[in-house]
Coordinates of C-alpha atoms in Angstrom, one line a residue:
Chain P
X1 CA -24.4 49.5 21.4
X2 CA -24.5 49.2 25.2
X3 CA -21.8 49.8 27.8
X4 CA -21.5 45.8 28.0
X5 CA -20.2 45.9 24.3
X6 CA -17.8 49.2 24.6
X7 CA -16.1 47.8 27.5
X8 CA -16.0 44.1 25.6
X9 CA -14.4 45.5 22.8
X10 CA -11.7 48.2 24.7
X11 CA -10.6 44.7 26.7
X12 CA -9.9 42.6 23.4
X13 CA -7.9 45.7 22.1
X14 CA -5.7 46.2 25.3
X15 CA -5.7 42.7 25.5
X16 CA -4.5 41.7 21.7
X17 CA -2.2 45.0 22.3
X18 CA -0.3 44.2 25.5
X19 CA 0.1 40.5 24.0
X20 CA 1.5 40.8 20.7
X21 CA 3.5 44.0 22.0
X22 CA 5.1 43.7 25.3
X23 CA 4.0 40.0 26.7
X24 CA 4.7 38.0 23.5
X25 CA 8.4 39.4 23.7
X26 CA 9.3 38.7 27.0
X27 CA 11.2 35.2 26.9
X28 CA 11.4 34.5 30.5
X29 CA 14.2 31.8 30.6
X30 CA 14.4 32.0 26.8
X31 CA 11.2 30.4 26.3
X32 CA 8.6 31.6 28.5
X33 CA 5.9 33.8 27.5
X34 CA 2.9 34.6 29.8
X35 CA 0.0 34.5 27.4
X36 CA -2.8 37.2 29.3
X37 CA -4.7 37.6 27.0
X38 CA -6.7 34.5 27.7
X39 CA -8.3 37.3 30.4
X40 CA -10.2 38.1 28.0
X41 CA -11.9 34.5 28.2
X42 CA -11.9 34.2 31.4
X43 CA -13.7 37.3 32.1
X44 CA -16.5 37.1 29.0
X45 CA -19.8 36.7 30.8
X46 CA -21.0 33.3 31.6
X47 CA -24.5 34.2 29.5
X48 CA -22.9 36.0 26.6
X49 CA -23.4 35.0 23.3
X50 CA -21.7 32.0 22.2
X51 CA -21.3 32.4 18.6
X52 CA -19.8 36.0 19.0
X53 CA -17.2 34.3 21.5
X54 CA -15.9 32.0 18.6
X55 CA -16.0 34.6 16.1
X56 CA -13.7 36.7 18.7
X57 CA -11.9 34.2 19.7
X58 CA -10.6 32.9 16.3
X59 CA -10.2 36.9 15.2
X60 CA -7.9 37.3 19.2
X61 CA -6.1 34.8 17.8
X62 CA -5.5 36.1 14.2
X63 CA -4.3 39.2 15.0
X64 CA -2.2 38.0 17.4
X65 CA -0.7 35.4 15.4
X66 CA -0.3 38.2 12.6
X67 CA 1.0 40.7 14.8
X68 CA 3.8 38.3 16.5
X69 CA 4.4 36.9 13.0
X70 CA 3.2 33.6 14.3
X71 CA 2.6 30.6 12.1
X72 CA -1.0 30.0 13.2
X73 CA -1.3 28.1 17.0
X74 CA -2.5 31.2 18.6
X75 CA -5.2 31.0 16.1
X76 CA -6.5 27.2 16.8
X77 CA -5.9 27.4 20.3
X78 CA -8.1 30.2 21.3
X79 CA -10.6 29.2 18.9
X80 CA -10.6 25.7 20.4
X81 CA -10.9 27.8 24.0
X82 CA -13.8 29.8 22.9
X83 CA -15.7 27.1 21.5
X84 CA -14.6 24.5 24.8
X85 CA -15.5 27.4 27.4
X86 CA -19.4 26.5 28.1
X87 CA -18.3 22.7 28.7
X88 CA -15.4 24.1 31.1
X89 CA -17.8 26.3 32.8
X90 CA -20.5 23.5 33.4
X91 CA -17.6 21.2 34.4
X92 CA -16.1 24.1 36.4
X93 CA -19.4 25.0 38.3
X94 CA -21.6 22.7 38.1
X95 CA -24.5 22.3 35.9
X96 CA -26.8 24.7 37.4
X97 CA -24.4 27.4 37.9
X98 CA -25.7 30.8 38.7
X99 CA -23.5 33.3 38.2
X100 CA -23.9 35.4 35.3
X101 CA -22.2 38.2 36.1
X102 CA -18.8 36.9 35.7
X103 CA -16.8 34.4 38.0
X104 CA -15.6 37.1 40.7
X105 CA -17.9 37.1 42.7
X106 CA -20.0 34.5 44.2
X107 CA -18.1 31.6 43.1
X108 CA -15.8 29.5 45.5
X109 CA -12.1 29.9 45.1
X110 CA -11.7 26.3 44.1
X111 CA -14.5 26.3 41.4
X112 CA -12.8 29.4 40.2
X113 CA -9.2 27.8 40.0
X114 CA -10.3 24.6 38.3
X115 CA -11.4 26.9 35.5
X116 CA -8.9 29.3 35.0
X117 CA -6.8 26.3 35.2
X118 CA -8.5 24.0 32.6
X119 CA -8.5 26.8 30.1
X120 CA -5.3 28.1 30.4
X121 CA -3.8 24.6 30.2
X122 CA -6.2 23.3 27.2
X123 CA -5.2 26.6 25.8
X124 CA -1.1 26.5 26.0
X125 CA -1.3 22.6 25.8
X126 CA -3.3 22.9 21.6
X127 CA -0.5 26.1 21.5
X128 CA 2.5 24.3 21.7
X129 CA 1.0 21.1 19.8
X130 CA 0.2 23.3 17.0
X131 CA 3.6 25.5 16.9
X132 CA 6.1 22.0 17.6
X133 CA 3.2 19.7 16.2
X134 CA 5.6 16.7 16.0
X135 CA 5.7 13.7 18.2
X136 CA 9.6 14.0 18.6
X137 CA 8.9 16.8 20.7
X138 CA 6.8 16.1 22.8
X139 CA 9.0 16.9 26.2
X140 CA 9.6 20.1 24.8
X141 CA 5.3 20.5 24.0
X142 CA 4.8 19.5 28.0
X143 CA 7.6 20.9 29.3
X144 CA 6.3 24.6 27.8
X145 CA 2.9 23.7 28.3
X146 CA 3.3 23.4 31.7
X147 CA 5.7 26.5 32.6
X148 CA 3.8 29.0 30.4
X149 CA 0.6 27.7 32.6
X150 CA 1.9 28.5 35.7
X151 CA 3.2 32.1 35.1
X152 CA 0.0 32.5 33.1
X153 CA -2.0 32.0 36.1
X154 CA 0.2 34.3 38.1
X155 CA -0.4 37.1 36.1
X156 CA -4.0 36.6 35.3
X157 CA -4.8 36.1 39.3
X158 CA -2.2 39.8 39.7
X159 CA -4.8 41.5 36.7
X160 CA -8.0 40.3 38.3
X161 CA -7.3 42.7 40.7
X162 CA -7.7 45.5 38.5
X163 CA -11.0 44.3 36.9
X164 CA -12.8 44.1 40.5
X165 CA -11.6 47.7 41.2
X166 CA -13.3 48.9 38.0
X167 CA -16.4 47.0 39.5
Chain O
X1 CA -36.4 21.3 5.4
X2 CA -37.1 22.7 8.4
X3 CA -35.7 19.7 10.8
X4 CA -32.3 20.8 8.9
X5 CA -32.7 24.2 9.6
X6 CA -33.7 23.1 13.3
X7 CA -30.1 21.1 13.1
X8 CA -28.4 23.6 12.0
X9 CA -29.3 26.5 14.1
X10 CA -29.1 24.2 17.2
X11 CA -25.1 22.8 16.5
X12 CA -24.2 26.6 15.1
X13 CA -21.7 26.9 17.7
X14 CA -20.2 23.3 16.6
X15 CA -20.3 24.2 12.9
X16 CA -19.0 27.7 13.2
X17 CA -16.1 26.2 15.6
X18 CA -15.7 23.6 12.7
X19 CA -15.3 26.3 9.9
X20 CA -13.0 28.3 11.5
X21 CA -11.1 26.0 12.7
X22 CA -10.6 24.7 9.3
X23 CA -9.9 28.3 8.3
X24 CA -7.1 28.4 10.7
X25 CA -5.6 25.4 9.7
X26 CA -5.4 26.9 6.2
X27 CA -3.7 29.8 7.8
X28 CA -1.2 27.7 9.3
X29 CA -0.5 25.6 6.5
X30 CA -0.4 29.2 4.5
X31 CA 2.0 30.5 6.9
X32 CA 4.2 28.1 8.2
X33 CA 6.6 26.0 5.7
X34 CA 7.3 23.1 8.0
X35 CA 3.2 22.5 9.1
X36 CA 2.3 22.9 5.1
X37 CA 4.9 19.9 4.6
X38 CA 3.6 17.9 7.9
X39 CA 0.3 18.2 6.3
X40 CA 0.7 17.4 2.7
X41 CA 2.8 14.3 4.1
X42 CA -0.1 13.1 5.9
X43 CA -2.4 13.4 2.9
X44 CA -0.5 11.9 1.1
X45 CA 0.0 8.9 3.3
X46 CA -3.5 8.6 3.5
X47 CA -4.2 9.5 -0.6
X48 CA -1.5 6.7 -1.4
X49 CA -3.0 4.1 1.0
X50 CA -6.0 4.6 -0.8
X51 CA -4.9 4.6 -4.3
X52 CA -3.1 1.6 -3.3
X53 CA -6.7 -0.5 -2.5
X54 CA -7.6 1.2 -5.5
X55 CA -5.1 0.2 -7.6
X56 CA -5.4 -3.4 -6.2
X57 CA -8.7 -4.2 -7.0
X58 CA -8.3 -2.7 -10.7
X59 CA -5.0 -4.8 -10.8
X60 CA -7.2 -7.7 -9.4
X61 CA -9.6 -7.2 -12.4
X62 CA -7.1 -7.1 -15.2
X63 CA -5.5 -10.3 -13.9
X64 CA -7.3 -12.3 -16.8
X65 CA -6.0 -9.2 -19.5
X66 CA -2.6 -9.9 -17.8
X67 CA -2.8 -13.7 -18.1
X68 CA -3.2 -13.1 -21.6
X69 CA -0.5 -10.9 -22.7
X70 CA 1.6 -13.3 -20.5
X71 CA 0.5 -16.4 -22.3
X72 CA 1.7 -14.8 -25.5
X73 CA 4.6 -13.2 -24.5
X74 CA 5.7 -16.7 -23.5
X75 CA 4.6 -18.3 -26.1
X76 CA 6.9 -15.9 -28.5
X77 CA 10.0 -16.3 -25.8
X78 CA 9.4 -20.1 -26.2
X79 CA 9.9 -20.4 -30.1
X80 CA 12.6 -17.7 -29.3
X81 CA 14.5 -20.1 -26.8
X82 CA 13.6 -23.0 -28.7
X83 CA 15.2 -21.3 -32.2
X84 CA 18.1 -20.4 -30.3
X85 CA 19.1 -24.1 -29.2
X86 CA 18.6 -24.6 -33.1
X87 CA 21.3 -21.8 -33.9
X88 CA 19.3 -20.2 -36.2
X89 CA 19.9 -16.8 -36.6
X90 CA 16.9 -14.1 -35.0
X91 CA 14.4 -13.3 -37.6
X92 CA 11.7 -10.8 -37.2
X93 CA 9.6 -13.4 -38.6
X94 CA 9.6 -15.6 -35.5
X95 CA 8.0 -18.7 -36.2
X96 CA 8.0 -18.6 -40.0
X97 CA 11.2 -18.3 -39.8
X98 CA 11.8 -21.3 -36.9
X99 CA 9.6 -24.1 -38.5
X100 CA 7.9 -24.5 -35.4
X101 CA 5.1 -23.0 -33.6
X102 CA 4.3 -22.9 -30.0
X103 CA 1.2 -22.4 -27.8
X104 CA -0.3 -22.8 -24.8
X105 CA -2.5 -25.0 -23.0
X106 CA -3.8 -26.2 -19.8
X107 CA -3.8 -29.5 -18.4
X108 CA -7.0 -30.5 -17.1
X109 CA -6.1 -34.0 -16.3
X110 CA -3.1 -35.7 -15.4
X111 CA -2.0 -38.8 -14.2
X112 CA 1.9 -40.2 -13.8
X113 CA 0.9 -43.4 -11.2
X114 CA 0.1 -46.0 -14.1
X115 CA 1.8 -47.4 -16.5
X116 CA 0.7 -46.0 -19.5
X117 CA -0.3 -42.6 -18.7
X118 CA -2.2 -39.8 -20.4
X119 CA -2.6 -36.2 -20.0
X120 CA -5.8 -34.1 -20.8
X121 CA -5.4 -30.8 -22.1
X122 CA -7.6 -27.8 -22.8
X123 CA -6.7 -27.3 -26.6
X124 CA -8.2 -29.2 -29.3
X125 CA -8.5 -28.7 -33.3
X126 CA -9.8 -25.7 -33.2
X127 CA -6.9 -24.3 -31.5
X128 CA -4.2 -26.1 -34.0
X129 CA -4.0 -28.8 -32.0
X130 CA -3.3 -31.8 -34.0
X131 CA -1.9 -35.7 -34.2
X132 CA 1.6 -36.4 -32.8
X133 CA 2.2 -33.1 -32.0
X134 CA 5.1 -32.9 -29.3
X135 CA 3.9 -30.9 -25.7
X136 CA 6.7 -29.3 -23.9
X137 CA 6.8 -27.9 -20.6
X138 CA 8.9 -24.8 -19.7
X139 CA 11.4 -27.0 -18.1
X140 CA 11.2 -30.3 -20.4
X141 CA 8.7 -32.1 -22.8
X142 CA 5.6 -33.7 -21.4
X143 CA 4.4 -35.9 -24.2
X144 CA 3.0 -36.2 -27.8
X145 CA -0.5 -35.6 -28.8
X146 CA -2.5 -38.5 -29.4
X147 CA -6.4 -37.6 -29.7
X148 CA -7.9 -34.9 -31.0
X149 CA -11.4 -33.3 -30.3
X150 CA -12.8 -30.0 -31.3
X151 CA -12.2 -28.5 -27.8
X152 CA -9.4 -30.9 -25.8
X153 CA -6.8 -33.6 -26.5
X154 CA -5.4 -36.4 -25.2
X155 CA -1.5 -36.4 -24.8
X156 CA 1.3 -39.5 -24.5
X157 CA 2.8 -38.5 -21.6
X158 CA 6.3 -39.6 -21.9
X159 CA 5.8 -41.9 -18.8
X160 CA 4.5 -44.3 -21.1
X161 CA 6.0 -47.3 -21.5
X162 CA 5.3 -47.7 -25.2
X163 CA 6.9 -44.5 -25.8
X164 CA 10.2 -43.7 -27.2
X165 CA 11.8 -40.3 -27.7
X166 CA 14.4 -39.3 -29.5
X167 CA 16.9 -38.2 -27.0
X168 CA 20.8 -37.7 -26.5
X169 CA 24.0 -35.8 -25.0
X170 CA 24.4 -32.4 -25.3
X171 CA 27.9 -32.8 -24.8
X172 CA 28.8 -35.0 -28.0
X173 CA 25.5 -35.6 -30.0
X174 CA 25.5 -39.3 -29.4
X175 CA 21.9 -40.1 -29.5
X176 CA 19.1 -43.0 -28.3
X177 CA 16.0 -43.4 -27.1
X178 CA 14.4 -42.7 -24.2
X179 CA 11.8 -44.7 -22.3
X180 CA 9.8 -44.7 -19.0
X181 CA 10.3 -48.2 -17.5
X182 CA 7.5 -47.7 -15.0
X183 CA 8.7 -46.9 -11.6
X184 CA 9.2 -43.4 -10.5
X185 CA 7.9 -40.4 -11.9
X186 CA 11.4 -38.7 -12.4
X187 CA 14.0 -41.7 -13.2
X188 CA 13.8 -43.4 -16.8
X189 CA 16.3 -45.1 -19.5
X190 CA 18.3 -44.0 -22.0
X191 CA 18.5 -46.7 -24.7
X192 CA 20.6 -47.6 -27.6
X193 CA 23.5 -45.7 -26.9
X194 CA 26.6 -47.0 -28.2
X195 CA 29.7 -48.0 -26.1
X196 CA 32.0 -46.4 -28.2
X197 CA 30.9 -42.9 -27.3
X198 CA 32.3 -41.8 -23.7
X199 CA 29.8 -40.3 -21.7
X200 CA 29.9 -39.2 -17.5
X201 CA 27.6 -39.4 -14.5
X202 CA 25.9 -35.4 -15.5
X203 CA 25.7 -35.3 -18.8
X204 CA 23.0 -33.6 -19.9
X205 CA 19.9 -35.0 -21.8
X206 CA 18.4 -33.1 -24.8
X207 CA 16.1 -33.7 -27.3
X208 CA 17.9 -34.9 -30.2
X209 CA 15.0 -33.6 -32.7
X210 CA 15.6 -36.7 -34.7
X211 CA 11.9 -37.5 -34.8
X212 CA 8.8 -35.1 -36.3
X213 CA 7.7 -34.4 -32.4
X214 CA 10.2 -32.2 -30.7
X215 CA 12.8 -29.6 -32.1
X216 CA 16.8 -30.3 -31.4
X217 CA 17.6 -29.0 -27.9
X218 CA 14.9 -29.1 -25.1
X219 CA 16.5 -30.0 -21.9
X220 CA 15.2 -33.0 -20.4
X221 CA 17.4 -34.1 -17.9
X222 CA 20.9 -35.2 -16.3
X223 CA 23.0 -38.4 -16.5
X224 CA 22.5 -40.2 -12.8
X225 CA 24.0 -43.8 -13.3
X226 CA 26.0 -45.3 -16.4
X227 CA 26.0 -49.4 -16.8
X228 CA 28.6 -50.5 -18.9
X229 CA 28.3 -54.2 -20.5
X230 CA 30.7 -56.7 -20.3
X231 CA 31.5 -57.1 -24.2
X232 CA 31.1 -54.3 -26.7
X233 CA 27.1 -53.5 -27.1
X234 CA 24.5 -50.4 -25.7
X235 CA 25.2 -48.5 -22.6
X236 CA 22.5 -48.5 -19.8
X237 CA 21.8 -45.0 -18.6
X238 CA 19.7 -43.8 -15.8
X239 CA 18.1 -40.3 -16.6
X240 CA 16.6 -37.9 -14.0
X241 CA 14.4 -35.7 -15.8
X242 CA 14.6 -32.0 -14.7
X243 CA 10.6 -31.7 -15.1
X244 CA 8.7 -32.5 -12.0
X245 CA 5.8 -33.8 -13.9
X246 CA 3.6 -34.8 -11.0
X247 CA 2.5 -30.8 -10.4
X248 CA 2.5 -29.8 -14.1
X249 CA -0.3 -26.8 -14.9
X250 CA 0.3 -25.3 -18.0
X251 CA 2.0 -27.2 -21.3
X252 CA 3.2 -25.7 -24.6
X253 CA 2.5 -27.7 -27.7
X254 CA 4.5 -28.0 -30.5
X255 CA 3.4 -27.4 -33.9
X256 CA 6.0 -28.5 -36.3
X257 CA 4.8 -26.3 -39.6
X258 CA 7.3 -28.0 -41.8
X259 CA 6.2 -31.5 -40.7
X260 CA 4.6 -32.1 -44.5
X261 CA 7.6 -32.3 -46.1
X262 CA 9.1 -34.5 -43.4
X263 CA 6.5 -36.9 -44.0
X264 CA 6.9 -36.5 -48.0
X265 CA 10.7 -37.4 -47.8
X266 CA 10.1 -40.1 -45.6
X267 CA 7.4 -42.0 -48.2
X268 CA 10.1 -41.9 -50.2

C-alpha cells in the first residue's frame, strides 16, 4: 500500500466525516448545505483508477446517506459524478490533457473552474432530483441546485488552499 | 467467448456504474416511503399499459367465443321477451315451456327495392330451419321462410306484396292484415279492420299471432294515418314499421314446436 493510497483513504474519511457531521447540519438560510465533500472528486488523480473511483464514489455516498439518515440522493449523485468525471475532465481540459498530478497545478484557471463547476452542479442538480424527484418541484430542485452550487464552490476554492500547502 | 470478455472488460466502468446505480436506487426505494411509492406508480403505469395491449389482443381473439355465448344468450332473452308478451308465467324450462323456439341467423342477401322481395339467410335444415317458419328481427319480424336447403333459406320478406300478416292494436286487440303495397321500405297497410273499433294516429302494431308464423305480441310498428270510409266498411291504416329493414344483419327465426297440432285442428 503506497503513500498515494494512505493519503486517498485519510481524505474520504475526513471528508465523509466533516460531511455527514458538521457540513450536512449547517442549514444556511434553512436550506443550504455546502456539500465538500465532492473535494474528494475533485482532487482524485486525473490517471487513477476508474473503477476504484465508482466503487468509492457509490460507498462516499452510502455512508453519507446512512450517516445523515438520508433517503438515497447522496448515493446516485456521487455515483453518477464518479462515473461522469473522465468525460468532464476531457471536456474540462481538452482531449490531450496532461496533467496527471491533479488539477492544481499547471492547469489555467478557467479550465479549472469549468470543472469544478460542471461537477459540482451535475452533482447538486441529480441530488436534489433524487431527494424532491417530482416535477411539481421543480423551482424548488433549481432553486437549491443552484444556491448549494455556489457556496459549494466557495468552500471548495477556501479548502484547496490547504491541500497545496500539504504539497 | 472471448469478444464478450473483450466487451466486457472494455465497458467495466459503464456496467459497474450501471450495477450500482441500480443498487442505489434499491436503497432509495428501501429507504424512502414517498420514492418507493413514485416508483411502484411508474411500474405500474407502464405494467398496466402493457397488460392492457395484452389483454386486447387476447380479447381480440376470443371475439368469435364471445360472439357465440352472445348469440345464445340472446337467443334465450328472445323466447324470454317473446313468452313474456304471451303472459305465460317464467319456467325454468324455457322454450318447452313457451311453444316456440328461437335462433339465430345471418342474412347473406337482402333486397327491399322490388316488389316481391326475398331475403337469404345463412341457416338451412340442418340448423331446424324449416317451411313457413316466421323470422323476427330484434326490433320487428322480417318475413316467413319459404325455401329450404341443407345449408341456407330463402325468406318472404314482409315487403312482399303477396304477403299478409296477421297483425293488430295493442291497445284493443282489433286485428287485420298487414300488407306491403310497394312503395317505401318503412310505410305499409293495415287491412280489414273494422270501423266499429276506435283506433288513433299511434297506436301500436303487434303481431296478432293469429296465424302458425309469428307468436302474439312482436312489435311492428305505429299507427301514422287513419282513412275512414264514407259508409260503414274497413278502415285504411298507414303503418310505419319500427324495423329499418334496409340495414338488417342478423335475424331470429321462429320455430313454432307446437305447429303439428295447429295444423291437425285445422284439417279438421
Amino acid at each position: 500500500m503506497s503513500r498515494y493510497n494512505i493519503v486517498l483513504i485519510l481524505q474520504f474519511i475526513l471528508l465523509l466525516f466533516v460531511q455527514a457531521f458538521l457540513l450536512s447540519n449547517i442549514n444556511f438560510f434553512g436550506f443550504i448545505n455546502p456539500n465538500l465533500y465532492l473535494l474528494f472528486f475533485l482532487m482524485y488523480r486525473f490517471d487513477g483508477d476508474r473503477t476504484a473511483l465508482i466503487i468509492l464514489g457509490f460507498l462516499m455516498g452510502l455512508f453519507l446517506d446512512l450517516l445523515t439518515q438520508g433517503s438515497g440522493g447522496h448515493t446516485i449523485a456521487s455515483l453518477t459524478i464518479a462515473y461522469l468525471r473522465p468525460y468532464i475532465i476531457r471536456f474540462s481540459f481538452g482531449v490531450n490533457y496532461d496533467v496527471p498530478m491533479g488539477m492544481i497545478r499547471g492547469s489555467l484557471i478557467n479550465q479549472r473552474i469549468t470543472y469544478f463547476l460542471q461537477i459540482i452542479l451535475i452533482h447538486h442538480l441529480l441530488l436534489f432530483v433524487v431527494v424532491y424527484f417530482s416535477f411539481d418541484n421543480i423551482f424548488t430542485i433549481i432553486k437549491n441546485t443552484f444556491l448549494s452550487t455556489f457556496f459549494t464552490i466557495i468552500l471548495v476554492y477556501i479548502s484547496l488552499g490547504f491541500f497545496k500547502e500539504k504539497k | 467467448m472471448r469478444q464478450l470478455i473483450n466487451a466486457l472488460i472494455k465497458y467495466k466502468n459503464t456496467l459497474l456504474y450501471l450495477g450500482l446505480l441500480i443498487l442505489s436506487t434499491i436503497i432509495l426505494s428501501n429507504r424512502s416511503f414517498y420514492h418507493k411509492s413514485t416508483f411502484s406508480k411508474g411500474a405500474l403505469a407502464i405494467s398496466s399499459n402493457f397488460n392492457l395491449i395484452g389483454t386486447n389482443i387476447t380479447k381480440y381473439m376470443d371475439l368469435v367465443n364471445q360472439n357465440k355465448k352472445l348469440i345464445a344468450e340472446n337467443e334465450k332473452l328472445k323466447a324470454l321477451e317473446l313468452m313474456h308478451q304471451n303472459n305465460i308465467e317464467y319456467e325454468n324450462r324455457v322454450y318447452e315451456g313457451f311453444g316456440y323456439e328461437v335462433k339465430l341467423a345471418r342474412i347473406i342477401k337482402n333486397s327491399y327495392q322490388l316488389a316481391r322481395n326475398y331475403l337469404i339467410i345463412d341457416k338451412g335444415a340442418k340448423d331446424g330451419v324449416a317451411l313457413e317458419m316466421g323470422v323476427i328481427s330484434s326490433d320487428g319480424i322480417i318475413g316467413i321462410v319459404n325455401q329450404v336447403t341443407d345449408d341456407f333459406s330463402s325468406v318472404l320478406s314482409i315487403l312482399h306484396r303477396d304477403l299478409k300478416i296477421n297483425a293488430g292494436f295493442k291497445k284493443n286487440g282489433a286485428y287485420g292484415s298487414l300488407v306491403w303495397e310497394g312503395n317505401h321500405p318503412k310505410k305499409m297497410k293495415l287491412n280489414d279492420i273494422s270501423s266499429l273499433n276506435t283506433v288513433s294516429i299511434g297506436d301500436t302494431i303487434i303481431t296478432a299471432g293469429m296465424s302458425n308464423y309469428f307468436p302474439y305480441g312482436i312489435p311492428i310498428g305505429v299507427v301514422t294515418n287513419i282513412k275512414k270510409p264514407e259508409l260503414e266498411g274497413y278502415l285504411n291504416i298507414d303503418v310505419e314499421l319500427f324495423s329499418n329493414l334496409t340495414q338488417k344483419k342478423f335475424v331470429y327465426f321462429i320455430d313454432n314446436i307446437k305447429i303439428d297440432q295447429l295444423k291437425a285442428l285445422k284439417n279438421e
